[in-house]
PDB file of C-alpha atoms and ligand atoms in Angstrom:
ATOM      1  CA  UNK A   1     -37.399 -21.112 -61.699  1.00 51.00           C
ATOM      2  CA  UNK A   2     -35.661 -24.209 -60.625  1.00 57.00           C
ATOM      3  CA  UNK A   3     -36.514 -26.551 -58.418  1.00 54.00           C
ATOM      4  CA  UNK A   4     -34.460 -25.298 -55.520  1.00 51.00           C
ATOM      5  CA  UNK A   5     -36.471 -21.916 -56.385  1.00 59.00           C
ATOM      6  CA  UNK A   6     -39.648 -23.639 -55.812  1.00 58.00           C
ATOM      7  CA  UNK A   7     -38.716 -25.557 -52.984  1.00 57.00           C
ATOM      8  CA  UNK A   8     -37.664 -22.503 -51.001  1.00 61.00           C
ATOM      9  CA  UNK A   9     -40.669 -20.618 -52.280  1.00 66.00           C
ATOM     10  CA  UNK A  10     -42.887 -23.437 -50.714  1.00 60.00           C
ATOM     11  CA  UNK A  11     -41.313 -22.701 -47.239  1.00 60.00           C
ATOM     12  CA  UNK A  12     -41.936 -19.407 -48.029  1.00 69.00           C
ATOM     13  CA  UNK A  13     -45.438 -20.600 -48.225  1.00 69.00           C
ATOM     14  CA  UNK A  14     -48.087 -18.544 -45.974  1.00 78.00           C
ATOM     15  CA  UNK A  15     -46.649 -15.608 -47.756  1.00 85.00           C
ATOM     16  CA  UNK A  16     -47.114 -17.487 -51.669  1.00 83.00           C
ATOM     17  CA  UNK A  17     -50.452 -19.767 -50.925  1.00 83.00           C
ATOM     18  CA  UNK A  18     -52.175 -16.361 -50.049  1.00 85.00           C
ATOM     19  CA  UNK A  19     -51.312 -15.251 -53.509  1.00 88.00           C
ATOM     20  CA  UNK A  20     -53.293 -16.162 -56.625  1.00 87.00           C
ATOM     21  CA  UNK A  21     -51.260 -18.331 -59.437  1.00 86.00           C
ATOM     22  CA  UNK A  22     -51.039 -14.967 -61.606  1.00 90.00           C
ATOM     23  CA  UNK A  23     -49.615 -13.168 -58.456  1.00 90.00           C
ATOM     24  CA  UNK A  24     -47.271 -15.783 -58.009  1.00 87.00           C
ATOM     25  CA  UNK A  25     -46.166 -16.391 -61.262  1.00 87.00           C
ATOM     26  CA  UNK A  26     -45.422 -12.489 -61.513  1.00 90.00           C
ATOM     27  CA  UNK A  27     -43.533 -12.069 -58.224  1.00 89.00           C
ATOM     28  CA  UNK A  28     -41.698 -15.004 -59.332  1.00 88.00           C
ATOM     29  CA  UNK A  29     -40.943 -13.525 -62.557  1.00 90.00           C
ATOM     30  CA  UNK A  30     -39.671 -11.250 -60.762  1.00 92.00           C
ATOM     31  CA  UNK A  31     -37.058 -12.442 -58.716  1.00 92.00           C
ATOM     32  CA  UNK A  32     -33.641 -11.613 -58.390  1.00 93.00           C
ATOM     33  CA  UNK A  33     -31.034 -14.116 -56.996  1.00 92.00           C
ATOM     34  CA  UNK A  34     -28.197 -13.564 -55.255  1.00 95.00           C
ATOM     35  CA  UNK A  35     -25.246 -15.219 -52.788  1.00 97.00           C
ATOM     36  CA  UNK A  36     -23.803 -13.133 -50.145  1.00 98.00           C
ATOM     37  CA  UNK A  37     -20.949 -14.185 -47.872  1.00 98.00           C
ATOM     38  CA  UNK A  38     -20.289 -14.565 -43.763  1.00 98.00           C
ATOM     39  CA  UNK A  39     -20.547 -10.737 -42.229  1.00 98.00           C
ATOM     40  CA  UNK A  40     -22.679  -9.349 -45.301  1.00 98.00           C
ATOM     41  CA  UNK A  41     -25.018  -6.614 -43.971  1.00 98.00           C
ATOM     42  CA  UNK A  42     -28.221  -7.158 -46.138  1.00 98.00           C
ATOM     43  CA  UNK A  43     -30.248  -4.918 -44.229  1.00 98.00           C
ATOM     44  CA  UNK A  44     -29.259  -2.195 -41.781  1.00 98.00           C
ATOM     45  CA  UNK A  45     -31.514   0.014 -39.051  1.00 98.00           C
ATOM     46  CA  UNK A  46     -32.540   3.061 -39.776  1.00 97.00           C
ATOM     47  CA  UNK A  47     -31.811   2.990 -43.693  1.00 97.00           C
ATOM     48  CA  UNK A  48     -35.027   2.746 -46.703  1.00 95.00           C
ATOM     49  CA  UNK A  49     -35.680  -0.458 -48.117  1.00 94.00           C
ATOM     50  CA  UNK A  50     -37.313  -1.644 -51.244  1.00 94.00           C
ATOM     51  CA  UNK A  51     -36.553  -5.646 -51.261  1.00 96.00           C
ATOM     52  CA  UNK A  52     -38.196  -8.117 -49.708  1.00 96.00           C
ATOM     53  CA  UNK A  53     -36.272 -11.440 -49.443  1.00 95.00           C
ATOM     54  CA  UNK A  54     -36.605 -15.106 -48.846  1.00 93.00           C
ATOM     55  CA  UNK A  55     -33.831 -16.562 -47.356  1.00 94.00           C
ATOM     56  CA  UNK A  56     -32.839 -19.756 -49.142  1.00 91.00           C
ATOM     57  CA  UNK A  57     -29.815 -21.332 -47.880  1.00 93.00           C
ATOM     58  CA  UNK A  58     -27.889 -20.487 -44.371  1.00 96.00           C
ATOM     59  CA  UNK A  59     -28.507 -18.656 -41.356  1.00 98.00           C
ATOM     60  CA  UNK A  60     -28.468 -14.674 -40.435  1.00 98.00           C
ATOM     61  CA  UNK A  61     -28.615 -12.288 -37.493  1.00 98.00           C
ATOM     62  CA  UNK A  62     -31.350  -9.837 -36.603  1.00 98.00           C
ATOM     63  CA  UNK A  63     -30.331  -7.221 -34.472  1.00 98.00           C
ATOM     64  CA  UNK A  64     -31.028  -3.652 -32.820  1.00 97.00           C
ATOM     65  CA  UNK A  65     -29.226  -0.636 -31.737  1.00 96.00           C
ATOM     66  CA  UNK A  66     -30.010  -0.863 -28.023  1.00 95.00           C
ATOM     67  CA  UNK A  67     -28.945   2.343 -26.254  1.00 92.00           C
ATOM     68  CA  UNK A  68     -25.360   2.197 -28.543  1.00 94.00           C
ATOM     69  CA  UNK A  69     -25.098  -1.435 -27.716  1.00 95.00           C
ATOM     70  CA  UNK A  70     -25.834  -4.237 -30.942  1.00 95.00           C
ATOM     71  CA  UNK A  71     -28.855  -6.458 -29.729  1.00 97.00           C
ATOM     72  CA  UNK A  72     -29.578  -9.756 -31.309  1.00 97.00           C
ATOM     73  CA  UNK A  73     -33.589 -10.165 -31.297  1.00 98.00           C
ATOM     74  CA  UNK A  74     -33.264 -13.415 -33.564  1.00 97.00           C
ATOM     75  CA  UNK A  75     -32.153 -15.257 -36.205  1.00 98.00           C
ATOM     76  CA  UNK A  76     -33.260 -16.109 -39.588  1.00 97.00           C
ATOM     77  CA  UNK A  77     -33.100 -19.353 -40.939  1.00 95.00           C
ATOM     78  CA  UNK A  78     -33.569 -20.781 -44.608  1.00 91.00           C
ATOM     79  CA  UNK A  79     -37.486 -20.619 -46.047  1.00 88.00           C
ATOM     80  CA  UNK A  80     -38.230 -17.491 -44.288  1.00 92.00           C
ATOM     81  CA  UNK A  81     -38.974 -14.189 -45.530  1.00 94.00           C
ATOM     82  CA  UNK A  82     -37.740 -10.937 -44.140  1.00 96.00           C
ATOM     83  CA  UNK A  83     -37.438  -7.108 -44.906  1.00 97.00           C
ATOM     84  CA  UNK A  84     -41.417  -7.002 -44.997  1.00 96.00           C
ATOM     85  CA  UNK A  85     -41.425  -4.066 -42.701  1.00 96.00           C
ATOM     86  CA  UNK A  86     -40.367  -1.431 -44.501  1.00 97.00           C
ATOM     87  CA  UNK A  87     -41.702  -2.960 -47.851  1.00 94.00           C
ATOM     88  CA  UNK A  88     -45.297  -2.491 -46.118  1.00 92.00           C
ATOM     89  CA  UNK A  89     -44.673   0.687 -44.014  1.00 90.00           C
ATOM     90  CA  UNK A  90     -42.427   2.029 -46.854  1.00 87.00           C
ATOM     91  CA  UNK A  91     -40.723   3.726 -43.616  1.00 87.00           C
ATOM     92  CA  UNK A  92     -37.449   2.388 -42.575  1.00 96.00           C
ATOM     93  CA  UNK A  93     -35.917  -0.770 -41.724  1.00 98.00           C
ATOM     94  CA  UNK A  94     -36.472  -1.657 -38.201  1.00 97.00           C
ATOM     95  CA  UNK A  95     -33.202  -4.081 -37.585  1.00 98.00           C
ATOM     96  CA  UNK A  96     -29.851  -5.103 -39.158  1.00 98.00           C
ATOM     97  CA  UNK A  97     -29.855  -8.474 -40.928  1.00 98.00           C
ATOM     98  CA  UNK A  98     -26.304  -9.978 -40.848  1.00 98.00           C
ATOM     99  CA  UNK A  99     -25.296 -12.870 -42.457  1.00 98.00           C
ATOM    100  CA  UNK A 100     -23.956 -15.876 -40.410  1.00 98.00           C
ATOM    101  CA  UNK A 101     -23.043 -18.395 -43.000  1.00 98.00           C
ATOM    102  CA  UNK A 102     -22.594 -17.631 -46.469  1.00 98.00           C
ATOM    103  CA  UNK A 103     -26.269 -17.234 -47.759  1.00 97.00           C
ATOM    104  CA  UNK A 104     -28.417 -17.457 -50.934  1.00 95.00           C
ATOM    105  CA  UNK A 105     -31.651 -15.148 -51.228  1.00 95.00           C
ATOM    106  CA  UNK A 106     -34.322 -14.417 -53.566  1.00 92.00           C
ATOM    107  CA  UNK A 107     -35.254 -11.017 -53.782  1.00 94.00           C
ATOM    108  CA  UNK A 108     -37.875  -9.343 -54.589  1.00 94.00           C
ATOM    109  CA  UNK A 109     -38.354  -5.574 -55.536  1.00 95.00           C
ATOM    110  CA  UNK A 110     -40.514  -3.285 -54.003  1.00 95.00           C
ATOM    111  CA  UNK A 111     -42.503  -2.283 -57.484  1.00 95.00           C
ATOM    112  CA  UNK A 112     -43.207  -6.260 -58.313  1.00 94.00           C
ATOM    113  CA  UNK A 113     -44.152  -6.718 -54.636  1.00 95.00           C
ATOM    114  CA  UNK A 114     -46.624  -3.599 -54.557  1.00 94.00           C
ATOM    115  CA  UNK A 115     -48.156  -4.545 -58.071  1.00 94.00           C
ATOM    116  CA  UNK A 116     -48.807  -8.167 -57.085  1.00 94.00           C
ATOM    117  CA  UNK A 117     -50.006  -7.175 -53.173  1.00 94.00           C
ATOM    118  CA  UNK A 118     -52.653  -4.376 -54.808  1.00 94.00           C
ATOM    119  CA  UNK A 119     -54.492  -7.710 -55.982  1.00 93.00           C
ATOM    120  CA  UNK A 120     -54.130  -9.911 -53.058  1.00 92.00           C
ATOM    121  CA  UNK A 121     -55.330  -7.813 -49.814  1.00 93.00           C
ATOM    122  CA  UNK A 122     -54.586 -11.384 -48.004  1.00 92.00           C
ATOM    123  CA  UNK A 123     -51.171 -11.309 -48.764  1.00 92.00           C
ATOM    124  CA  UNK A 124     -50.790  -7.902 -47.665  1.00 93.00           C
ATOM    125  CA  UNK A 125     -52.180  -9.335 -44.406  1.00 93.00           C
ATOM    126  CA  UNK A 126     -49.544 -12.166 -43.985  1.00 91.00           C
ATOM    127  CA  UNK A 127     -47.111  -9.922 -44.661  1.00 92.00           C
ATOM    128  CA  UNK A 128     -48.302  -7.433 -41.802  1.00 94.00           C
ATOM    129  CA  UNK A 129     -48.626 -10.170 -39.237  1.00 94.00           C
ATOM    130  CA  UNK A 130     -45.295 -11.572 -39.849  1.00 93.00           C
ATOM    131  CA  UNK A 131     -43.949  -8.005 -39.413  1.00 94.00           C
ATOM    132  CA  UNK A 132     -46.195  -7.484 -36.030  1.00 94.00           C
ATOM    133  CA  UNK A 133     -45.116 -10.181 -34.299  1.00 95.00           C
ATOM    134  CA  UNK A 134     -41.712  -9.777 -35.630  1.00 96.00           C
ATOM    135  CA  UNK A 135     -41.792  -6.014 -33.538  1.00 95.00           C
ATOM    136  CA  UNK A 136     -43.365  -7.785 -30.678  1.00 96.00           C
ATOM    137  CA  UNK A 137     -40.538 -10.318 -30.502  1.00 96.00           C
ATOM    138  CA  UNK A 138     -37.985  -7.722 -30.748  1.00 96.00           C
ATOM    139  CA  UNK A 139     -39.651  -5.517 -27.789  1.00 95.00           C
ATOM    140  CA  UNK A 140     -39.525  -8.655 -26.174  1.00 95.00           C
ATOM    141  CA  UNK A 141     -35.932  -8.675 -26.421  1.00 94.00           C
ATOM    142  CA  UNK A 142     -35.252  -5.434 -25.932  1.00 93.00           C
ATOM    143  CA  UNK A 143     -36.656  -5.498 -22.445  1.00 92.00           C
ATOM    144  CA  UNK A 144     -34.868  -8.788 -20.925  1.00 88.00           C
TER     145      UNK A 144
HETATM  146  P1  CMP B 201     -37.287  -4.634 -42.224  1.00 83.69           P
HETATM  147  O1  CMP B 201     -37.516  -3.711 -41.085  1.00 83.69           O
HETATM  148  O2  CMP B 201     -37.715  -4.226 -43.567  1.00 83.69           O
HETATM  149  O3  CMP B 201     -35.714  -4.981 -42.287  1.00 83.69           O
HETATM  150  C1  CMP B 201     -35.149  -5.714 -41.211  1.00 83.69           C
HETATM  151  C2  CMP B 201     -35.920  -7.000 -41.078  1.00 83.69           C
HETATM  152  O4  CMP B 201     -35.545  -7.845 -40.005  1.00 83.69           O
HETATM  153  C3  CMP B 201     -37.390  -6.705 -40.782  1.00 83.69           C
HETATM  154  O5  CMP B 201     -37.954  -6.043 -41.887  1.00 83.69           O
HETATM  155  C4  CMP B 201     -37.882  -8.097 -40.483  1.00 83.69           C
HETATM  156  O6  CMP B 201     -38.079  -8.818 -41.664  1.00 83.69           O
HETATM  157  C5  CMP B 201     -36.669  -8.695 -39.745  1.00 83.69           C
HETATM  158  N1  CMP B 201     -36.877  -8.714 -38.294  1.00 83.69           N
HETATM  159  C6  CMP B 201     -37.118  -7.656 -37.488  1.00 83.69           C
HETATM  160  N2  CMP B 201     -37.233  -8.057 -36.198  1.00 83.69           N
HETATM  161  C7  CMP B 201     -37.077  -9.400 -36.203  1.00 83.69           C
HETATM  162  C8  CMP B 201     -37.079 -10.410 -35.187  1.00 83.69           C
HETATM  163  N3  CMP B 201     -37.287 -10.125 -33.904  1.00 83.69           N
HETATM  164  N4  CMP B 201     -36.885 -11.697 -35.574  1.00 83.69           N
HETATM  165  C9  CMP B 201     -36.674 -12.011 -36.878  1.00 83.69           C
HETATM  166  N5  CMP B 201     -36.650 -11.105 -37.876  1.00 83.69           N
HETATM  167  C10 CMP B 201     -36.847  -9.827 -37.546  1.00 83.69           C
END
């Protein structure tokens, strides 16, 4: 891992302090890296996922179908995580995620992620929250 790795990770951090150092060291062994340009579709409604990301450099889109109509419910900025609703629920994913900028990620797969969450009920909890009041926000949204 270099230090950028780390760096990010540590913004990543509710997520990563709630796992113990041989948690972390696995999901990080883990980790996939990749660099996706303006426009990339990382995630899309409606379609299985098995990654969970950390966004490391640049800015994305989150949006819904509204009634046929593309709604933004927020935006995604570097040091924060995303995809962990379907990784939890193992149901869909509940919005698109666009890239804005060109962007950098870490990724993480769903079998490393399940492994290391099976020990670390607390991180399974961060993750839920984040994903809760994630929905909330984009009910929120949805009803302006
Ligand atoms: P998932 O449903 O797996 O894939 C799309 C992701 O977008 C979702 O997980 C969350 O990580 C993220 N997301 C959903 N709604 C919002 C929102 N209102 N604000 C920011 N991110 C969101």
């Amino acid at each position: 891992m270099s230090d950028l790795d780390l760096s990010v990770l540590a913004k990543a951090s509710r997520l990563f302090e709630a796992l113990d150092p041989e948690g972390r060291k696995e999901l990080l062994a883990r980790a996939g890296r990749q660099k996706f340009p303006a426009g990339h579709v990382l995630c899309r409604e409606g379609e299985s996922g098995d990654v969970l990301y950390v966004l490391a450099k640049g800015q994305a889109r989150v949006s819904v179908d509204d009634l046929g109509t593309d709604k933004e419910v927020g935006q995604l900025t570097a040091g924060q995580l995303f995809g962990e609703q379907a990784m939890l629920s193992g149901s869909k994913r509940q919005a698109t995620v666009t890239a804005l900028t060109e962007l950098e990620v870490v990724s993480f797969p769903r079998a490393a992620v399940d492994a290391v969450l099976a020990k670390n009920p607390s991180a399974r909890s961060v993750l839920a929250q984040v994903g809760l009041s994630r929905s909330e926000a984009s009910m929120q949204k949805l009803m302006e």
